[in-house]
Amino acid sequence: MEKIGVLMTTPMSNYLEQELAARFTLFKLWTQSCKNKFFQENSSAIRAVVGDTKCGADAELIDSLPTLEIVASYSVGLDKIDLDKCKDKGVRVTNTPDVLTDDVADLAVGLVLAVLRRVCEFDEFVKSGKWKNGHFELGSKFSGKSVGIVGLGRIGTAIAKRVEAFGCPISYHSRSEKSHANYKYYTNIIDLASNCQILIVACSLTEETHHIVNRKVIDALGPSGILINIGRGAHIDEPELVSALLEGRLAGAGLDVYENEPEVPEQMLGLNNVVLLPHVGSDTEETSKAMVDLVIENLVAHFSNKPLLTPVV
């Protein structure tokens, strides 16, 4: 398979680069100063694309690769891949579900605790020496607070199981009611937000869920509410979130994702009631390796004419 060309769209993992280079002819798109020239010289050799949440495979990229057969995403999300174009062109698509579920769910709970218990503030309070000279403001209890989850898929369900351990009443909003879930279901997100103290966004990004958390939802959550997002940045109307935090219409937020990564709204940077992470939901050594292995296994299966492990298209 060493003569099969594979294009990585952006830096993702050194281990992934090593594994791809060991099996295929690896092209790195981000290293090309003149992309037009690169595609003129190499497009016919590239039969696979590996992308992630930052740079996947849009219609322009897909059209520029006449021999493209498969797009393997180093993520579970598919919003950076033009799935309709892939279907039209007969291009297969895979992602990395399940292997990252636990890490993302763990981080969601970690963000809740960090916001409510003011973990980052207290860390700075001790490290700066302020503890010796003053008192600190109290945090807020997590156990027993009502939690609403937007999207009860793999990750949403894993979050719910963890939150159960804190004795929290759980409810959710999803496209449809889940037969396996014993949690209260709301047909619309505003009702969900009105009936919970902590709102966790864990759904996929689609046209329907773009800015699903808007001013109405934030106001329904209210001035005592906490908003957590481990889904995609575009789930939240960021200017409305910033306004709510500045005006006291929302108590706090914990964010791992943003609408225009790596850009973060500047006004958030100075807020003590916001915990900001650099999109690291699945970024542990164990899970990153498992995701790489799954990308490689899907590519090897495809070029060996075997069934894909995690097919999407």
Short mmCIF file of C-alpha atoms in Angstrom, two decimals:
data_model
loop_
_atom_site.label_atom_id
_atom_site.label_comp_id
_atom_site.label_asym_id
_atom_site.label_seq_id
_atom_site.Cartn_x
_atom_site.Cartn_y
_atom_site.Cartn_z
CA MET A 1 0.00 0.00 0.00
CA GLU A 2 3.04 2.27 0.13
CA LYS A 3 2.25 3.69 -3.32
CA ILE A 4 -1.28 4.76 -2.34
CA GLY A 5 -1.36 8.51 -1.78
CA VAL A 6 -2.97 9.79 1.43
CA LEU A 7 -3.46 13.50 2.07
CA MET A 8 -3.49 14.87 5.63
CA THR A 9 -5.27 18.22 5.68
CA THR A 10 -3.78 19.66 8.88
CA PRO A 11 -1.46 18.65 11.76
CA MET A 12 -3.25 16.24 14.08
CA SER A 13 -1.00 13.69 15.74
CA ASN A 14 2.65 12.75 15.34
CA TYR A 15 1.68 9.13 15.83
CA LEU A 16 -0.89 9.43 13.04
CA GLU A 17 1.71 10.91 10.69
CA GLN A 18 4.14 8.11 11.53
CA GLU A 19 1.56 5.38 10.98
CA LEU A 20 0.36 6.87 7.68
CA ALA A 21 3.91 7.38 6.41
CA ALA A 22 4.80 3.79 7.28
CA ARG A 23 1.98 2.40 5.14
CA PHE A 24 1.21 4.95 2.43
CA THR A 25 2.69 7.80 0.45
CA LEU A 26 1.88 10.68 2.77
CA PHE A 27 1.15 14.21 1.58
CA LYS A 28 0.80 17.07 4.09
CA LEU A 29 -1.45 19.80 2.76
CA TRP A 30 -0.42 22.41 5.35
CA THR A 31 3.21 22.26 4.22
CA GLN A 32 2.39 23.29 0.65
CA SER A 33 3.08 26.96 -0.07
CA CYS A 34 1.33 26.79 -3.43
CA LYS A 35 -1.68 24.53 -3.19
CA ASN A 36 -2.72 24.96 -6.84
CA LYS A 37 0.65 23.71 -8.02
CA PHE A 38 0.57 20.89 -5.47
CA PHE A 39 -2.80 19.63 -6.72
CA GLN A 40 -1.73 19.93 -10.37
CA GLU A 41 1.23 17.70 -9.68
CA ASN A 42 -0.23 15.22 -7.17
CA SER A 43 -4.05 15.13 -7.31
CA SER A 44 -4.21 11.94 -9.38
CA ALA A 45 -2.02 10.11 -6.85
CA ILE A 46 -4.20 10.89 -3.83
CA ARG A 47 -6.80 8.24 -3.09
CA ALA A 48 -7.53 9.07 0.56
CA VAL A 49 -7.94 12.15 2.72
CA VAL A 50 -7.48 12.26 6.49
CA GLY A 51 -9.03 15.30 8.18
CA ASP A 52 -10.28 16.39 11.57
CA THR A 53 -12.49 18.95 13.30
CA LYS A 54 -10.38 21.84 12.00
CA CYS A 55 -10.00 20.86 8.36
CA GLY A 56 -11.89 17.97 6.79
CA ALA A 57 -12.93 17.62 3.17
CA ASP A 58 -15.14 20.28 1.62
CA ALA A 59 -16.61 20.21 -1.88
CA GLU A 60 -13.67 22.10 -3.36
CA LEU A 61 -11.11 19.65 -2.00
CA ILE A 62 -13.15 16.63 -3.05
CA ASP A 63 -13.59 17.98 -6.58
CA SER A 64 -9.85 18.63 -6.85
CA LEU A 65 -9.01 14.96 -6.24
CA PRO A 66 -10.26 12.88 -9.21
CA THR A 67 -9.12 9.53 -7.80
CA LEU A 68 -10.33 10.09 -4.24
CA GLU A 69 -11.93 6.97 -2.74
CA ILE A 70 -12.22 7.58 1.00
CA VAL A 71 -12.23 10.34 3.62
CA ALA A 72 -11.19 9.12 7.07
CA SER A 73 -11.96 11.61 9.81
CA TYR A 74 -9.75 11.76 12.89
CA SER A 75 -12.83 12.75 14.92
CA VAL A 76 -16.39 11.68 15.55
CA GLY A 77 -17.84 14.91 14.17
CA LEU A 78 -18.58 15.17 10.46
CA ASP A 79 -19.42 18.86 10.06
CA LYS A 80 -16.15 19.56 8.22
CA ILE A 81 -16.91 16.97 5.54
CA ASP A 82 -19.29 17.56 2.63
CA LEU A 83 -21.19 14.30 2.99
CA ASP A 84 -23.54 15.03 0.08
CA LYS A 85 -20.58 15.58 -2.24
CA CYS A 86 -19.01 12.34 -1.02
CA LYS A 87 -22.23 10.45 -1.73
CA ASP A 88 -22.48 11.96 -5.20
CA LYS A 89 -18.87 11.04 -5.98
CA GLY A 90 -19.06 7.57 -4.43
CA VAL A 91 -16.43 8.50 -1.83
CA ARG A 92 -16.52 6.49 1.38
CA VAL A 93 -16.40 8.26 4.74
CA THR A 94 -15.38 6.99 8.18
CA ASN A 95 -15.01 8.58 11.61
CA THR A 96 -13.84 7.56 15.09
CA PRO A 97 -16.92 7.05 17.29
CA ASP A 98 -17.02 5.26 20.65
CA VAL A 99 -13.28 5.40 21.37
CA LEU A 100 -13.54 9.05 22.46
CA THR A 101 -16.90 8.89 24.24
CA ASP A 102 -15.54 8.42 27.75
CA ASP A 103 -12.97 11.20 27.53
CA VAL A 104 -15.44 13.76 26.23
CA ALA A 105 -18.02 12.79 28.85
CA ASP A 106 -15.39 12.97 31.58
CA LEU A 107 -14.41 16.45 30.45
CA ALA A 108 -18.02 17.64 30.43
CA VAL A 109 -18.34 16.71 34.09
CA GLY A 110 -14.96 18.28 34.77
CA LEU A 111 -16.14 21.56 33.25
CA VAL A 112 -19.27 21.53 35.39
CA LEU A 113 -17.17 21.07 38.52
CA ALA A 114 -14.61 23.65 37.41
CA VAL A 115 -17.30 26.30 36.91
CA LEU A 116 -19.45 25.58 39.94
CA ARG A 117 -16.60 24.97 42.40
CA ARG A 118 -14.45 27.75 40.89
CA VAL A 119 -11.51 25.40 40.46
CA CYS A 120 -9.47 27.65 38.16
CA GLU A 121 -10.03 30.71 40.34
CA PHE A 122 -9.00 28.88 43.49
CA ASP A 123 -5.93 27.43 41.80
CA GLU A 124 -4.80 30.97 40.93
CA PHE A 125 -5.76 32.14 44.44
CA VAL A 126 -3.31 29.69 46.00
CA LYS A 127 -0.53 30.00 43.42
CA SER A 128 -0.55 33.80 43.55
CA GLY A 129 -0.15 33.83 47.32
CA LYS A 130 -3.53 35.49 47.94
CA TRP A 131 -4.61 32.72 50.32
CA LYS A 132 -2.19 34.05 52.95
CA ASN A 133 -3.79 37.48 52.94
CA GLY A 134 -7.48 37.15 52.23
CA HIS A 135 -10.67 35.21 51.95
CA PHE A 136 -12.24 33.71 48.85
CA GLU A 137 -15.80 33.68 47.54
CA LEU A 138 -17.69 30.44 47.88
CA GLY A 139 -18.45 28.13 44.99
CA SER A 140 -21.71 26.33 44.29
CA LYS A 141 -22.71 22.72 44.89
CA PHE A 142 -22.96 20.28 41.97
CA SER A 143 -24.64 17.32 43.65
CA GLY A 144 -28.40 17.37 43.30
CA LYS A 145 -28.61 20.13 40.70
CA SER A 146 -30.89 19.48 37.74
CA VAL A 147 -29.03 18.77 34.50
CA GLY A 148 -30.37 19.11 30.97
CA ILE A 149 -28.52 17.45 28.09
CA VAL A 150 -28.90 18.55 24.48
CA GLY A 151 -28.35 15.42 22.40
CA LEU A 152 -28.61 11.99 23.98
CA GLY A 153 -26.34 10.08 21.62
CA ARG A 154 -23.25 8.16 22.68
CA ILE A 155 -21.60 11.09 24.42
CA GLY A 156 -24.80 12.55 25.86
CA THR A 157 -25.72 9.16 27.33
CA ALA A 158 -22.24 8.76 28.83
CA ILE A 159 -22.54 12.22 30.41
CA ALA A 160 -25.92 11.31 31.86
CA LYS A 161 -24.53 8.15 33.47
CA ARG A 162 -21.76 10.14 35.12
CA VAL A 163 -24.12 12.86 36.31
CA GLU A 164 -26.38 10.23 37.90
CA ALA A 165 -23.56 9.56 40.38
CA PHE A 166 -23.97 13.14 41.65
CA GLY A 167 -27.64 12.56 42.40
CA CYS A 168 -28.75 15.01 39.72
CA PRO A 169 -32.21 14.89 38.12
CA ILE A 170 -31.60 14.48 34.37
CA SER A 171 -33.65 15.57 31.39
CA TYR A 172 -32.83 15.91 27.71
CA HIS A 173 -33.78 17.26 24.32
CA SER A 174 -33.07 15.33 21.15
CA ARG A 175 -34.55 14.91 17.68
CA SER A 176 -36.67 12.10 19.07
CA GLU A 177 -37.36 10.45 22.39
CA LYS A 178 -34.92 7.65 23.20
CA SER A 179 -36.54 4.36 24.15
CA HIS A 180 -33.50 3.29 26.18
CA ALA A 181 -33.52 6.41 28.37
CA ASN A 182 -35.36 6.78 31.66
CA TYR A 183 -34.86 10.55 31.73
CA LYS A 184 -37.50 13.19 31.16
CA TYR A 185 -37.73 14.17 27.49
CA TYR A 186 -38.49 17.66 26.23
CA THR A 187 -39.57 18.19 22.64
CA ASN A 188 -37.94 21.60 22.51
CA ILE A 189 -34.77 23.04 23.97
CA ILE A 190 -36.40 26.09 25.56
CA ASP A 191 -38.53 23.89 27.81
CA LEU A 192 -35.41 21.90 28.67
CA ALA A 193 -33.47 25.02 29.57
CA SER A 194 -36.37 26.33 31.65
CA ASN A 195 -36.35 23.18 33.76
CA CYS A 196 -32.66 22.68 34.49
CA GLN A 197 -29.86 24.47 36.33
CA ILE A 198 -27.03 23.11 34.18
CA LEU A 199 -27.39 22.80 30.40
CA ILE A 200 -24.84 20.58 28.63
CA VAL A 201 -24.61 20.69 24.83
CA ALA A 202 -23.55 17.32 23.39
CA CYS A 203 -25.32 17.04 20.03
CA SER A 204 -23.94 16.83 16.51
CA LEU A 205 -23.61 20.01 14.48
CA THR A 206 -26.17 20.16 11.69
CA GLU A 207 -28.17 22.91 10.01
CA GLU A 208 -30.87 22.32 12.61
CA THR A 209 -28.52 22.56 15.59
CA HIS A 210 -26.52 25.58 14.39
CA HIS A 211 -26.99 28.24 17.11
CA ILE A 212 -29.46 25.95 18.86
CA VAL A 213 -28.45 27.82 22.02
CA ASN A 214 -29.61 31.36 21.31
CA ARG A 215 -30.79 34.28 23.44
CA LYS A 216 -34.16 32.66 24.17
CA VAL A 217 -32.50 29.47 25.41
CA ILE A 218 -29.96 31.39 27.50
CA ASP A 219 -32.71 33.49 29.07
CA ALA A 220 -34.72 30.33 29.76
CA LEU A 221 -31.70 28.87 31.58
CA GLY A 222 -31.58 32.06 33.60
CA PRO A 223 -29.21 34.04 35.83
CA SER A 224 -28.49 31.04 38.05
CA GLY A 225 -27.84 28.70 35.13
CA ILE A 226 -24.59 27.14 33.91
CA LEU A 227 -23.94 26.39 30.23
CA ILE A 228 -21.45 23.69 29.17
CA ASN A 229 -20.47 23.02 25.56
CA ILE A 230 -18.41 20.00 24.50
CA GLY A 231 -20.18 19.66 21.14
CA ARG A 232 -19.26 22.23 18.51
CA GLY A 233 -18.73 25.96 18.87
CA ALA A 234 -21.43 26.82 16.35
CA HIS A 235 -24.07 25.28 18.60
CA ILE A 236 -24.01 28.52 20.59
CA ASP A 237 -24.66 32.06 19.43
CA GLU A 238 -21.41 33.40 20.93
CA PRO A 239 -22.26 37.12 20.94
CA GLU A 240 -25.47 36.31 22.84
CA LEU A 241 -23.51 34.16 25.29
CA VAL A 242 -21.00 36.95 25.89
CA SER A 243 -23.80 39.46 26.45
CA ALA A 244 -25.56 37.17 28.92
CA LEU A 245 -22.38 36.61 30.92
CA LEU A 246 -21.51 40.31 31.03
CA GLU A 247 -25.06 41.33 31.95
CA GLY A 248 -25.49 38.67 34.64
CA ARG A 249 -28.24 36.85 32.75
CA LEU A 250 -26.21 33.64 33.04
CA ALA A 251 -24.19 32.49 36.04
CA GLY A 252 -21.32 30.85 34.19
CA ALA A 253 -20.10 28.73 31.31
CA GLY A 254 -17.59 25.99 30.58
CA LEU A 255 -16.48 25.75 26.96
CA ASP A 256 -14.23 23.34 25.10
CA VAL A 257 -15.30 24.47 21.62
CA TYR A 258 -15.76 27.79 19.83
CA GLU A 259 -17.35 29.03 16.64
CA ASN A 260 -14.15 30.27 15.01
CA GLU A 261 -11.40 28.17 16.55
CA PRO A 262 -8.78 28.97 17.65
CA GLU A 263 -10.29 32.45 18.03
CA VAL A 264 -12.14 33.02 21.31
CA PRO A 265 -14.33 36.07 22.02
CA GLU A 266 -11.95 38.50 23.70
CA GLN A 267 -14.50 39.60 26.30
CA MET A 268 -14.59 36.06 27.69
CA LEU A 269 -10.90 36.03 28.49
CA GLY A 270 -11.26 38.24 31.55
CA LEU A 271 -14.35 36.56 33.03
CA ASN A 272 -13.85 34.56 36.22
CA ASN A 273 -17.13 32.71 35.79
CA VAL A 274 -16.04 31.13 32.51
CA VAL A 275 -13.71 28.14 32.09
CA LEU A 276 -12.13 27.93 28.64
CA LEU A 277 -10.38 24.88 27.18
CA PRO A 278 -8.69 24.55 23.75
CA HIS A 279 -10.91 21.83 22.23
CA VAL A 280 -9.30 18.96 24.13
CA GLY A 281 -12.36 16.79 24.77
CA SER A 282 -10.77 13.66 23.33
CA ASP A 283 -7.14 14.67 23.78
CA THR A 284 -5.70 12.06 26.07
CA GLU A 285 -2.77 9.84 25.13
CA GLU A 286 -4.91 6.72 25.32
CA THR A 287 -7.79 7.99 23.23
CA SER A 288 -5.61 9.75 20.65
CA LYS A 289 -3.81 6.47 20.01
CA ALA A 290 -7.10 4.59 19.74
CA MET A 291 -8.41 7.17 17.26
CA VAL A 292 -5.27 6.90 15.13
CA ASP A 293 -5.49 3.12 15.15
CA LEU A 294 -9.11 3.32 13.99
CA VAL A 295 -8.26 5.73 11.16
CA ILE A 296 -5.49 3.39 10.00
CA GLU A 297 -7.65 0.28 10.30
CA ASN A 298 -10.38 1.88 8.20
CA LEU A 299 -7.92 2.88 5.48
CA VAL A 300 -6.28 -0.54 5.43
CA ALA A 301 -9.69 -2.23 5.29
CA HIS A 302 -10.80 -0.04 2.39
CA PHE A 303 -7.69 -0.62 0.28
CA SER A 304 -7.81 -4.35 1.09
CA ASN A 305 -11.42 -4.52 -0.14
CA LYS A 306 -12.67 -5.42 3.32
CA PRO A 307 -15.65 -3.94 5.24
CA LEU A 308 -15.01 -0.59 6.90
CA LEU A 309 -15.00 -0.61 10.68
CA THR A 310 -16.90 2.65 11.20
CA PRO A 311 -18.59 3.60 7.93
CA VAL A 312 -20.58 6.80 7.62
CA VAL A 313 -20.99 6.91 3.82
#
